[in-house]
Amino acid sequence: MKRTLYTICFLLFPLIVFATEVQHSTPKIITTECNNTLKQLEHIHFLSTHGKLKNALLLVKKLHKKCHRNQNILYTYSKLLFWNNQLETAYHYAKHLDLNQETNSNLYLKISEAYHIKQLENSLNQPKKIFKILSALSTKESLSYSIRLLKIQALIREGSLKKATVEAENFTQSFPKENEPKLMLAKLYFWTKKYTQSLSIYQKLYTKEPQKLYKDEIEKIKEIQCNLYLLKTNKKIKKFLQKNQRDNAWHLYTSLKEKKEKFIEQYPYTNCKIHSTHMLGMGTEHYHRNNASYTDETNYIEATLPIANYTLYSRLEKVKRYHLEDTKISGELYPVLPNSYWGYISFSKTFGATFLSDYSLGLHLFKETGKWQWGTGIVLDKYDTERFYTLIGEYSYYLNDFLVWRQALNYLPKYRNYALLNQLHYETPCHTDYKITYTYGSANNLLEDENSFIAQKTHTVEFSFEYPLAKRYTLGGGLSLQHNKNSHASSFQKKGFTLFIRKYW
């Protein structure tokens, strides 16, 4: 009997040892009912929070296979997969949670955000793929902080800065205490040249947290704003000087205050003209027609001087044409008119006229409305045997600060002749004046006089410059090429150059 008992114990001993090891290595799933899994889930939770996440994951996976409809098991399984960084699998199972329960919904949103962030980060260089991912997200998912941040980055990489700016503005309002959205919005404002808004954000960030990055950006923006302001001021001053409204130019210059020194440094030529009320110059013009044996030559002296509330520009010139010579004096008188208006009176007198008019007298008036400038005028020309009027109507459109498109119509009622001029004019904003002008002219009849239209179709390209020298002197000149064509198919070219020197004081 004893021998039999010893034999049974000897045979059962290995089984007892094995069962003990299994009991210490893995929990024992005893129940067969899926609605009674609380103890197993508690043990799985214990393992996952005490360094045995893989063991816990293995157990909950088995339990889920057995009870795949149990929400508590599905919740735990999704959570452990998430903790183990198996985002794609976690997202797959989390989608089957009952999202009407707040706990399930919160877990799902965390997993979904992490999963889609990883997808988006891996696709940053493929904006189209990013937008496809974003379009599949629910409203709650798309409102996530990190998702919105990545969406803005994708829009920036795509080059859609306006859309990115709108998103960043909404992003900043949703997270007013976060600095990252504000910094991104400041950068977008800078890139889209909204310097005032960008500066405001950087200043607030610097006040809250005085970092060198913010300070450097503030100084950079202020420098850009200053240069843009000086550029705009220089353009306005030059426009006033063109109209001979020197008082307006001077008032604008004095409003610069502490920026004057920088203005003088950047625009010495304009500064020279502001301080001057007088100008004296001399020059020469030479033009040659390829179908003529003569050269058009004009030598002149010119001057600008103030007279009470007027500014007078006058010019005395000797004109050689057709192997003949005329001496002519001409001028323009600029009165001070209301703000949006400007104009001048033009006049000329030729002594012993042989081919120029005996005299001329004209009135010209212009009005500015935004980017448009409208003009009208009338000019009387008197010759030996006749006199006639030229009616002028024109408008100009400023495509930008330096490029102007102008169209003018000259009409002679006496002969029912007209000439239409289309002109594109570019002028540099620098202290040296460079001007490039293209003009297309068309007329219904051939006119031979000193007017600008002498053929039925005319193409003209002109280049001119004025460069500041020392002691208020400037040197200037230009080149001109004109191609003319008449109705009987004959054509000729006219080309030439100009050269002048001026002093301002």
Short mmCIF file of C-alpha atoms in Angstrom, two decimals:
data_model
loop_
_atom_site.label_atom_id
_atom_site.label_comp_id
_atom_site.label_asym_id
_atom_site.label_seq_id
_atom_site.Cartn_x
_atom_site.Cartn_y
_atom_site.Cartn_z
CA MET A 1 0.00 0.00 0.00
CA LYS A 2 2.78 2.39 0.94
CA ARG A 3 4.65 1.49 -2.22
CA THR A 4 1.59 2.34 -4.32
CA LEU A 5 1.17 5.71 -2.55
CA TYR A 6 4.83 6.63 -3.16
CA THR A 7 4.47 5.78 -6.82
CA ILE A 8 1.42 8.07 -7.23
CA CYS A 9 3.19 11.00 -5.50
CA PHE A 10 6.26 10.51 -7.67
CA LEU A 11 4.15 10.69 -10.80
CA LEU A 12 2.11 13.75 -9.67
CA PHE A 13 5.07 15.85 -8.46
CA PRO A 14 6.13 17.21 -11.94
CA LEU A 15 2.56 18.17 -12.69
CA ILE A 16 2.27 20.10 -9.42
CA VAL A 17 5.55 21.99 -10.12
CA PHE A 18 4.45 22.84 -13.67
CA ALA A 19 1.08 24.10 -12.48
CA THR A 20 2.78 26.30 -9.88
CA GLU A 21 5.08 27.91 -12.52
CA VAL A 22 2.18 28.56 -14.84
CA GLN A 23 0.20 30.12 -12.01
CA HIS A 24 3.07 32.58 -11.27
CA SER A 25 3.78 33.43 -14.94
CA THR A 26 0.26 33.97 -16.30
CA PRO A 27 -3.10 34.61 -14.67
CA LYS A 28 -5.62 31.87 -14.85
CA ILE A 29 -8.76 32.64 -16.90
CA ILE A 30 -11.32 30.67 -15.05
CA THR A 31 -14.71 32.05 -16.05
CA THR A 32 -16.50 31.08 -19.20
CA GLU A 33 -18.95 33.97 -19.06
CA CYS A 34 -17.96 37.21 -20.87
CA ASN A 35 -20.02 39.34 -18.54
CA ASN A 36 -17.94 38.35 -15.53
CA THR A 37 -14.42 39.52 -16.47
CA LEU A 38 -13.79 42.12 -13.79
CA LYS A 39 -11.10 40.16 -11.93
CA GLN A 40 -9.22 39.31 -15.14
CA LEU A 41 -9.25 42.97 -16.25
CA GLU A 42 -8.05 44.09 -12.82
CA HIS A 43 -5.16 41.65 -13.02
CA ILE A 44 -4.36 42.77 -16.60
CA HIS A 45 -4.37 46.38 -15.43
CA PHE A 46 -2.04 45.44 -12.57
CA LEU A 47 0.42 43.80 -14.96
CA SER A 48 0.34 46.75 -17.41
CA THR A 49 1.14 49.26 -14.67
CA HIS A 50 3.92 47.16 -13.12
CA GLY A 51 6.27 46.71 -16.04
CA LYS A 52 4.60 43.72 -17.68
CA LEU A 53 2.77 45.47 -20.52
CA LYS A 54 3.50 42.72 -23.05
CA ASN A 55 2.11 40.02 -20.76
CA ALA A 56 -0.99 42.13 -20.11
CA LEU A 57 -1.42 42.72 -23.82
CA LEU A 58 -1.17 38.98 -24.54
CA LEU A 59 -3.82 38.18 -21.97
CA VAL A 60 -6.28 40.86 -23.04
CA LYS A 61 -5.86 39.78 -26.66
CA LYS A 62 -6.90 36.24 -25.71
CA LEU A 63 -9.74 37.57 -23.65
CA HIS A 64 -10.92 39.78 -26.56
CA LYS A 65 -10.93 36.82 -28.93
CA LYS A 66 -13.20 35.01 -26.54
CA CYS A 67 -15.43 38.01 -25.72
CA HIS A 68 -15.02 40.41 -28.64
CA ARG A 69 -18.30 42.23 -27.96
CA ASN A 70 -17.45 43.14 -24.39
CA GLN A 71 -16.89 46.92 -24.28
CA ASN A 72 -14.72 46.79 -21.14
CA ILE A 73 -12.36 44.29 -22.75
CA LEU A 74 -12.33 46.25 -26.02
CA TYR A 75 -11.56 49.45 -24.10
CA THR A 76 -8.67 47.80 -22.22
CA TYR A 77 -7.30 46.17 -25.38
CA SER A 78 -7.37 49.47 -27.31
CA LYS A 79 -5.73 51.29 -24.42
CA LEU A 80 -2.90 48.78 -24.04
CA LEU A 81 -2.22 48.78 -27.77
CA PHE A 82 -2.04 52.58 -27.57
CA TRP A 83 0.38 52.42 -24.65
CA ASN A 84 2.51 49.94 -26.61
CA ASN A 85 2.63 52.44 -29.54
CA GLN A 86 0.75 50.10 -31.88
CA LEU A 87 -1.24 53.07 -33.14
CA GLU A 88 -2.72 51.62 -36.30
CA THR A 89 -4.05 48.49 -34.50
CA ALA A 90 -5.25 50.56 -31.54
CA TYR A 91 -7.13 52.90 -33.90
CA HIS A 92 -8.71 49.91 -35.67
CA TYR A 93 -10.16 48.51 -32.42
CA ALA A 94 -10.99 51.91 -30.86
CA LYS A 95 -13.36 52.62 -33.75
CA HIS A 96 -15.63 49.81 -32.43
CA LEU A 97 -16.04 51.38 -29.01
CA ASP A 98 -19.38 52.79 -27.95
CA LEU A 99 -18.56 56.48 -28.35
CA ASN A 100 -21.71 57.54 -26.56
CA GLN A 101 -19.85 56.79 -23.33
CA GLU A 102 -17.56 59.67 -22.38
CA THR A 103 -14.68 57.42 -21.26
CA ASN A 104 -14.72 55.53 -24.56
CA SER A 105 -15.00 58.75 -26.56
CA ASN A 106 -12.04 60.34 -24.79
CA LEU A 107 -9.85 57.29 -25.40
CA TYR A 108 -10.88 57.12 -29.05
CA LEU A 109 -9.99 60.80 -29.58
CA LYS A 110 -6.55 60.31 -28.00
CA ILE A 111 -5.80 57.27 -30.14
CA SER A 112 -7.19 58.89 -33.29
CA GLU A 113 -5.14 62.06 -32.74
CA ALA A 114 -1.90 60.13 -32.18
CA TYR A 115 -2.54 57.86 -35.17
CA HIS A 116 -3.37 60.70 -37.57
CA ILE A 117 -0.53 62.89 -36.30
CA LYS A 118 1.89 60.10 -37.18
CA GLN A 119 0.29 59.80 -40.62
CA LEU A 120 0.44 63.55 -41.17
CA GLU A 121 4.05 63.85 -40.01
CA ASN A 122 5.04 61.11 -42.44
CA SER A 123 3.26 62.97 -45.26
CA LEU A 124 4.40 66.57 -44.65
CA ASN A 125 6.07 66.71 -48.07
CA GLN A 126 2.85 65.51 -49.73
CA PRO A 127 0.23 68.23 -49.04
CA LYS A 128 -2.44 66.51 -51.17
CA LYS A 129 -2.16 63.35 -49.11
CA ILE A 130 -2.39 65.40 -45.91
CA PHE A 131 -5.58 67.13 -47.03
CA LYS A 132 -7.07 63.74 -47.94
CA ILE A 133 -6.35 62.50 -44.41
CA LEU A 134 -7.78 65.66 -42.87
CA SER A 135 -10.98 65.46 -44.92
CA ALA A 136 -11.70 62.02 -43.46
CA LEU A 137 -11.58 63.26 -39.86
CA SER A 138 -14.66 64.03 -37.81
CA THR A 139 -15.29 67.56 -36.51
CA LYS A 140 -14.00 66.68 -33.03
CA GLU A 141 -10.87 65.04 -34.42
CA SER A 142 -10.08 67.98 -36.71
CA LEU A 143 -10.30 70.44 -33.78
CA SER A 144 -7.37 68.80 -32.01
CA TYR A 145 -4.45 71.15 -31.20
CA SER A 146 -1.79 69.03 -32.92
CA ILE A 147 -3.98 68.26 -35.96
CA ARG A 148 -4.70 71.95 -36.55
CA LEU A 149 -1.01 72.78 -36.17
CA LEU A 150 -0.07 70.19 -38.80
CA LYS A 151 -2.82 71.42 -41.12
CA ILE A 152 -1.39 74.95 -41.05
CA GLN A 153 2.11 73.59 -41.71
CA ALA A 154 0.75 71.65 -44.70
CA LEU A 155 -0.93 74.78 -46.10
CA ILE A 156 2.37 76.66 -45.73
CA ARG A 157 4.28 73.93 -47.54
CA GLU A 158 1.67 73.98 -50.30
CA GLY A 159 2.16 77.76 -50.63
CA SER A 160 -1.42 78.63 -49.62
CA LEU A 161 -0.36 81.40 -47.24
CA LYS A 162 -3.73 83.18 -47.22
CA LYS A 163 -5.59 80.01 -46.22
CA ALA A 164 -2.88 79.23 -43.68
CA THR A 165 -3.27 82.73 -42.20
CA VAL A 166 -7.04 82.30 -41.77
CA GLU A 167 -6.50 78.91 -40.12
CA ALA A 168 -3.81 80.37 -37.84
CA GLU A 169 -6.08 83.24 -36.81
CA ASN A 170 -8.83 80.79 -35.79
CA PHE A 171 -6.23 78.55 -34.17
CA THR A 172 -4.96 81.43 -32.02
CA GLN A 173 -8.50 82.30 -30.91
CA SER A 174 -9.15 78.68 -29.90
CA PHE A 175 -5.92 78.47 -27.85
CA PRO A 176 -5.33 82.02 -26.58
CA LYS A 177 -2.87 80.96 -23.86
CA GLU A 178 -0.54 79.04 -26.18
CA ASN A 179 2.47 80.81 -27.71
CA GLU A 180 3.06 78.43 -30.63
CA PRO A 181 -0.09 79.44 -32.58
CA LYS A 182 0.73 83.11 -32.02
CA LEU A 183 4.29 82.66 -33.25
CA MET A 184 3.07 80.85 -36.37
CA LEU A 185 0.52 83.61 -37.05
CA ALA A 186 3.22 86.28 -36.62
CA LYS A 187 5.37 84.50 -39.21
CA LEU A 188 2.45 84.22 -41.64
CA TYR A 189 1.65 87.92 -41.26
CA PHE A 190 5.30 88.68 -42.01
CA TRP A 191 5.39 86.43 -45.08
CA THR A 192 2.19 88.04 -46.42
CA LYS A 193 3.65 91.53 -45.77
CA LYS A 194 1.19 92.42 -43.00
CA TYR A 195 4.01 93.91 -40.98
CA THR A 196 1.90 95.88 -38.50
CA GLN A 197 -0.04 92.79 -37.36
CA SER A 198 3.14 90.71 -37.21
CA LEU A 199 4.94 93.36 -35.15
CA SER A 200 2.04 93.58 -32.69
CA ILE A 201 2.16 89.83 -31.99
CA TYR A 202 5.95 89.76 -31.57
CA GLN A 203 5.79 92.70 -29.16
CA LYS A 204 3.18 90.93 -27.01
CA LEU A 205 5.23 87.73 -27.03
CA TYR A 206 8.37 89.65 -26.05
CA THR A 207 6.56 91.41 -23.20
CA LYS A 208 5.37 88.06 -21.87
CA GLU A 209 8.69 86.26 -22.45
CA PRO A 210 11.68 88.45 -23.44
CA GLN A 211 13.50 86.10 -25.82
CA LYS A 212 16.18 87.21 -28.28
CA LEU A 213 14.22 85.61 -31.15
CA TYR A 214 11.27 87.95 -30.59
CA LYS A 215 13.52 90.99 -30.17
CA ASP A 216 15.37 90.27 -33.45
CA GLU A 217 12.08 89.88 -35.33
CA ILE A 218 10.76 93.15 -33.88
CA GLU A 219 13.86 95.05 -35.02
CA LYS A 220 13.73 93.43 -38.47
CA ILE A 221 10.07 94.37 -38.99
CA LYS A 222 10.63 97.93 -37.79
CA GLU A 223 13.48 98.30 -40.28
CA ILE A 224 11.28 97.02 -43.14
CA GLN A 225 8.42 99.31 -42.12
CA CYS A 226 10.74 102.29 -42.01
CA ASN A 227 12.15 101.55 -45.47
CA LEU A 228 8.66 101.07 -46.93
CA TYR A 229 7.50 104.33 -45.38
CA LEU A 230 10.51 106.20 -46.78
CA LEU A 231 9.96 104.62 -50.19
CA LYS A 232 6.30 105.68 -50.19
CA THR A 233 7.23 109.17 -48.98
CA ASN A 234 9.89 109.51 -51.68
CA LYS A 235 7.33 108.57 -54.33
CA LYS A 236 4.85 111.16 -53.03
CA ILE A 237 7.50 113.88 -52.82
CA LYS A 238 8.70 113.19 -56.35
CA LYS A 239 5.10 113.40 -57.54
CA PHE A 240 4.68 116.78 -55.84
CA LEU A 241 7.94 117.93 -57.46
CA GLN A 242 6.70 116.79 -60.87
CA LYS A 243 3.65 118.98 -60.36
CA ASN A 244 5.91 121.75 -59.03
CA GLN A 245 3.97 121.70 -55.74
CA ARG A 246 7.07 122.38 -53.68
CA ASP A 247 5.20 123.46 -50.55
CA ASN A 248 3.44 120.09 -50.33
CA ALA A 249 6.75 118.31 -50.91
CA TRP A 250 8.39 120.32 -48.12
CA HIS A 251 5.56 119.67 -45.60
CA LEU A 252 5.75 115.95 -46.30
CA TYR A 253 9.52 116.03 -45.86
CA THR A 254 9.33 117.86 -42.50
CA SER A 255 6.81 115.25 -41.24
CA LEU A 256 9.58 112.62 -41.39
CA LYS A 257 11.11 114.05 -38.17
CA GLU A 258 13.65 111.52 -36.79
CA LYS A 259 13.57 109.57 -40.07
CA LYS A 260 15.05 112.50 -42.04
CA GLU A 261 18.65 111.33 -41.75
CA LYS A 262 17.83 107.91 -43.15
CA PHE A 263 15.77 109.50 -45.93
CA ILE A 264 18.70 111.75 -46.90
CA GLU A 265 21.00 108.71 -46.92
CA GLN A 266 18.69 106.63 -49.13
CA TYR A 267 17.36 109.40 -51.41
CA PRO A 268 19.98 112.19 -51.65
CA TYR A 269 18.76 113.26 -55.09
CA THR A 270 15.16 113.79 -53.93
CA ASN A 271 16.43 115.51 -50.79
CA CYS A 272 18.46 117.88 -52.95
CA LYS A 273 15.37 118.86 -54.95
CA ILE A 274 13.22 119.36 -51.85
CA HIS A 275 15.59 121.96 -50.47
CA SER A 276 15.74 123.80 -53.78
CA THR A 277 13.27 126.30 -55.14
CA HIS A 278 15.39 127.17 -58.18
CA MET A 279 16.83 125.17 -61.05
CA LEU A 280 19.09 126.20 -63.91
CA GLY A 281 20.11 123.86 -66.69
CA MET A 282 21.30 123.53 -70.24
CA GLY A 283 21.14 120.72 -72.73
CA THR A 284 21.05 119.49 -76.29
CA GLU A 285 18.80 117.14 -78.29
CA HIS A 286 19.69 115.47 -81.59
CA TYR A 287 17.31 113.38 -83.75
CA HIS A 288 17.82 111.99 -87.21
CA ARG A 289 15.31 110.58 -89.72
CA ASN A 290 16.59 107.86 -92.04
CA ASN A 291 14.60 109.29 -94.97
CA ALA A 292 15.81 112.88 -94.54
CA SER A 293 19.07 114.66 -95.30
CA TYR A 294 18.90 116.81 -92.19
CA THR A 295 19.15 116.33 -88.42
CA ASP A 296 16.72 117.81 -85.90
CA GLU A 297 18.84 119.66 -83.38
CA THR A 298 17.74 121.63 -80.32
CA ASN A 299 20.04 123.48 -77.92
CA TYR A 300 18.41 125.02 -74.89
CA ILE A 301 18.69 126.73 -71.54
CA GLU A 302 16.04 126.00 -68.90
CA ALA A 303 15.13 127.37 -65.49
CA THR A 304 12.64 126.92 -62.64
CA LEU A 305 11.85 129.67 -60.16
CA PRO A 306 9.05 130.53 -57.69
CA ILE A 307 6.82 133.56 -58.31
CA ALA A 308 4.50 134.29 -55.37
CA ASN A 309 2.23 131.18 -55.10
CA TYR A 310 3.24 129.97 -58.55
CA THR A 311 6.14 127.98 -59.92
CA LEU A 312 7.45 128.88 -63.36
CA TYR A 313 9.37 126.54 -65.62
CA SER A 314 10.78 128.28 -68.72
CA ARG A 315 13.00 127.25 -71.62
CA LEU A 316 14.83 129.17 -74.33
CA GLU A 317 15.82 127.06 -77.31
CA LYS A 318 17.27 127.15 -80.78
CA VAL A 319 15.64 124.57 -83.06
CA LYS A 320 17.19 123.42 -86.35
CA ARG A 321 15.04 121.51 -88.83
CA TYR A 322 14.69 121.33 -92.63
CA HIS A 323 18.03 123.23 -92.79
CA LEU A 324 16.20 126.12 -91.10
CA GLU A 325 16.53 127.60 -87.63
CA ASP A 326 13.95 129.01 -85.18
CA THR A 327 14.39 130.58 -81.75
CA LYS A 328 11.64 129.79 -79.31
CA ILE A 329 10.80 130.57 -75.70
CA SER A 330 8.29 128.36 -73.87
CA GLY A 331 7.14 127.77 -70.36
CA GLU A 332 4.71 126.24 -67.89
CA LEU A 333 3.17 128.11 -64.97
CA TYR A 334 1.99 125.96 -62.04
CA PRO A 335 -0.54 127.48 -59.61
CA VAL A 336 -1.43 126.00 -56.21
CA LEU A 337 -4.74 124.12 -56.58
CA PRO A 338 -6.92 122.12 -54.12
CA ASN A 339 -5.45 118.82 -52.87
CA SER A 340 -6.66 116.36 -55.52
CA TYR A 341 -6.21 118.82 -58.41
CA TRP A 342 -3.16 120.13 -60.18
CA GLY A 343 -2.53 121.81 -63.49
CA TYR A 344 -0.55 124.40 -65.42
CA ILE A 345 -0.72 127.06 -68.08
CA SER A 346 1.53 126.43 -71.06
CA PHE A 347 2.78 129.05 -73.52
CA SER A 348 5.36 129.53 -76.26
CA LYS A 349 6.59 132.25 -78.59
CA THR A 350 8.77 131.79 -81.66
CA PHE A 351 10.76 134.77 -82.94
CA GLY A 352 10.70 134.99 -86.76
CA ALA A 353 9.01 131.60 -87.08
CA THR A 354 9.80 129.66 -90.24
CA PHE A 355 8.44 126.19 -89.39
CA LEU A 356 7.26 126.41 -85.76
CA SER A 357 4.05 128.15 -84.67
CA ASP A 358 4.19 131.90 -84.00
CA TYR A 359 2.83 131.31 -80.53
CA SER A 360 0.77 128.86 -78.49
CA LEU A 361 -1.28 129.03 -75.33
CA GLY A 362 -2.75 126.14 -73.36
CA LEU A 363 -4.65 125.24 -70.20
CA HIS A 364 -4.20 121.83 -68.55
CA LEU A 365 -6.06 120.43 -65.53
CA PHE A 366 -5.67 117.08 -63.75
CA LYS A 367 -7.53 115.31 -60.95
CA GLU A 368 -6.44 112.26 -58.95
CA THR A 369 -8.88 109.60 -57.73
CA GLY A 370 -7.12 106.65 -56.10
CA LYS A 371 -4.90 104.94 -58.67
CA TRP A 372 -6.44 106.95 -61.51
CA GLN A 373 -5.50 110.37 -62.80
CA TRP A 374 -7.79 112.22 -65.19
CA GLY A 375 -6.73 115.13 -67.35
CA THR A 376 -8.13 117.58 -69.85
CA GLY A 377 -6.70 120.52 -71.76
CA ILE A 378 -6.93 122.88 -74.68
CA VAL A 379 -4.07 124.36 -76.71
CA LEU A 380 -4.22 127.19 -79.26
CA ASP A 381 -1.54 127.26 -82.01
CA LYS A 382 -1.10 130.30 -84.28
CA TYR A 383 0.76 130.13 -87.60
CA ASP A 384 1.23 132.81 -90.29
CA THR A 385 -1.89 131.98 -92.23
CA GLU A 386 -4.04 130.09 -89.77
CA ARG A 387 -4.67 129.09 -86.22
CA PHE A 388 -6.32 126.04 -84.70
CA TYR A 389 -7.19 124.45 -81.35
CA THR A 390 -6.16 121.06 -80.07
CA LEU A 391 -8.45 119.42 -77.49
CA ILE A 392 -6.80 116.97 -75.11
CA GLY A 393 -8.36 114.27 -72.96
CA GLU A 394 -6.32 111.73 -71.07
CA TYR A 395 -6.18 109.36 -68.12
CA SER A 396 -3.43 107.48 -66.32
CA TYR A 397 -3.57 104.36 -64.20
CA TYR A 398 -0.85 103.54 -61.65
CA LEU A 399 -0.30 99.79 -61.95
CA ASN A 400 2.04 100.04 -58.96
CA ASP A 401 4.16 102.73 -57.35
CA PHE A 402 6.50 103.00 -60.34
CA LEU A 403 4.65 101.72 -63.41
CA VAL A 404 2.06 103.95 -65.10
CA TRP A 405 -0.19 103.34 -68.08
CA ARG A 406 -1.36 106.50 -69.83
CA GLN A 407 -3.78 107.04 -72.72
CA ALA A 408 -4.34 110.42 -74.35
CA LEU A 409 -6.52 111.63 -77.21
CA ASN A 410 -5.56 114.78 -79.15
CA TYR A 411 -8.28 116.14 -81.42
CA LEU A 412 -8.17 119.03 -83.94
CA PRO A 413 -11.78 120.10 -84.58
CA LYS A 414 -10.83 122.32 -87.55
CA TYR A 415 -9.48 119.42 -89.60
CA ARG A 416 -11.26 116.60 -87.77
CA ASN A 417 -7.92 115.00 -87.17
CA TYR A 418 -7.13 112.97 -84.10
CA ALA A 419 -4.20 111.13 -82.55
CA LEU A 420 -4.45 108.45 -79.89
CA LEU A 421 -1.40 107.85 -77.68
CA ASN A 422 -0.89 104.77 -75.49
CA GLN A 423 2.05 105.02 -73.14
CA LEU A 424 3.67 102.70 -70.59
CA HIS A 425 6.05 104.49 -68.28
CA TYR A 426 8.40 103.08 -65.62
CA GLU A 427 10.37 105.24 -63.22
CA THR A 428 12.77 104.01 -60.53
CA PRO A 429 12.33 105.11 -56.91
CA CYS A 430 16.06 105.41 -56.22
CA HIS A 431 18.06 108.59 -55.77
CA THR A 432 19.07 108.27 -59.43
CA ASP A 433 16.15 108.73 -61.81
CA TYR A 434 15.79 106.09 -64.51
CA LYS A 435 12.80 106.30 -66.84
CA ILE A 436 11.74 103.88 -69.56
CA THR A 437 8.79 104.80 -71.76
CA TYR A 438 7.04 102.99 -74.60
CA THR A 439 4.47 104.92 -76.63
CA TYR A 440 2.16 103.74 -79.39
CA GLY A 441 0.46 106.47 -81.40
CA SER A 442 -2.16 106.30 -84.13
CA ALA A 443 -3.73 109.15 -86.14
CA ASN A 444 -6.29 109.41 -88.92
CA ASN A 445 -4.17 111.80 -90.97
CA LEU A 446 -0.54 112.80 -91.44
CA LEU A 447 0.39 115.91 -89.49
CA GLU A 448 3.66 117.77 -90.04
CA ASP A 449 4.31 120.18 -87.19
CA GLU A 450 5.97 120.18 -83.77
CA ASN A 451 3.22 118.05 -82.24
CA SER A 452 4.15 114.62 -80.93
CA PHE A 453 2.21 112.73 -83.60
CA ILE A 454 3.70 113.12 -87.09
CA ALA A 455 2.61 109.86 -88.67
CA GLN A 456 -0.44 107.64 -88.69
CA LYS A 457 1.22 104.84 -86.73
CA THR A 458 4.12 105.46 -84.36
CA HIS A 459 6.09 103.25 -81.98
CA THR A 460 8.49 105.03 -79.64
CA VAL A 461 10.88 103.69 -77.01
CA GLU A 462 12.69 106.18 -74.75
CA PHE A 463 15.22 105.80 -71.97
CA SER A 464 16.38 108.67 -69.78
CA PHE A 465 18.31 109.20 -66.55
CA GLU A 466 19.34 111.95 -64.16
CA TYR A 467 22.28 111.31 -61.85
CA PRO A 468 23.23 113.49 -58.84
CA LEU A 469 26.72 114.98 -58.83
CA ALA A 470 28.44 116.95 -56.07
CA LYS A 471 27.23 120.36 -54.89
CA ARG A 472 23.62 120.08 -56.08
CA TYR A 473 24.52 119.39 -59.72
CA THR A 474 22.95 116.60 -61.76
CA LEU A 475 23.89 115.08 -65.09
CA GLY A 476 21.25 113.53 -67.33
CA GLY A 477 20.57 112.23 -70.77
CA GLY A 478 18.57 109.78 -72.81
CA LEU A 479 18.12 107.70 -75.95
CA SER A 480 15.09 107.53 -78.24
CA LEU A 481 14.02 105.28 -81.09
CA GLN A 482 10.84 105.92 -83.08
CA HIS A 483 9.34 103.91 -85.92
CA ASN A 484 6.70 105.63 -88.08
CA LYS A 485 4.38 104.23 -90.73
CA ASN A 486 1.87 106.02 -92.94
CA SER A 487 -1.25 104.82 -94.76
CA HIS A 488 0.52 104.54 -98.11
CA ALA A 489 2.85 101.95 -96.52
CA SER A 490 5.90 104.23 -96.44
CA SER A 491 7.83 104.15 -93.18
CA PHE A 492 10.78 105.85 -91.60
CA GLN A 493 12.74 105.74 -88.36
CA LYS A 494 13.71 108.56 -86.09
CA LYS A 495 16.40 108.09 -83.47
CA GLY A 496 18.41 110.37 -81.29
CA PHE A 497 19.86 111.31 -77.92
CA THR A 498 19.66 114.03 -75.31
CA LEU A 499 22.21 115.35 -72.82
CA PHE A 500 21.83 117.97 -70.08
CA ILE A 501 23.29 119.31 -66.85
CA ARG A 502 21.34 121.04 -64.06
CA LYS A 503 21.94 122.84 -60.80
CA TYR A 504 19.39 123.02 -57.95
CA TRP A 505 19.43 125.50 -55.09
#
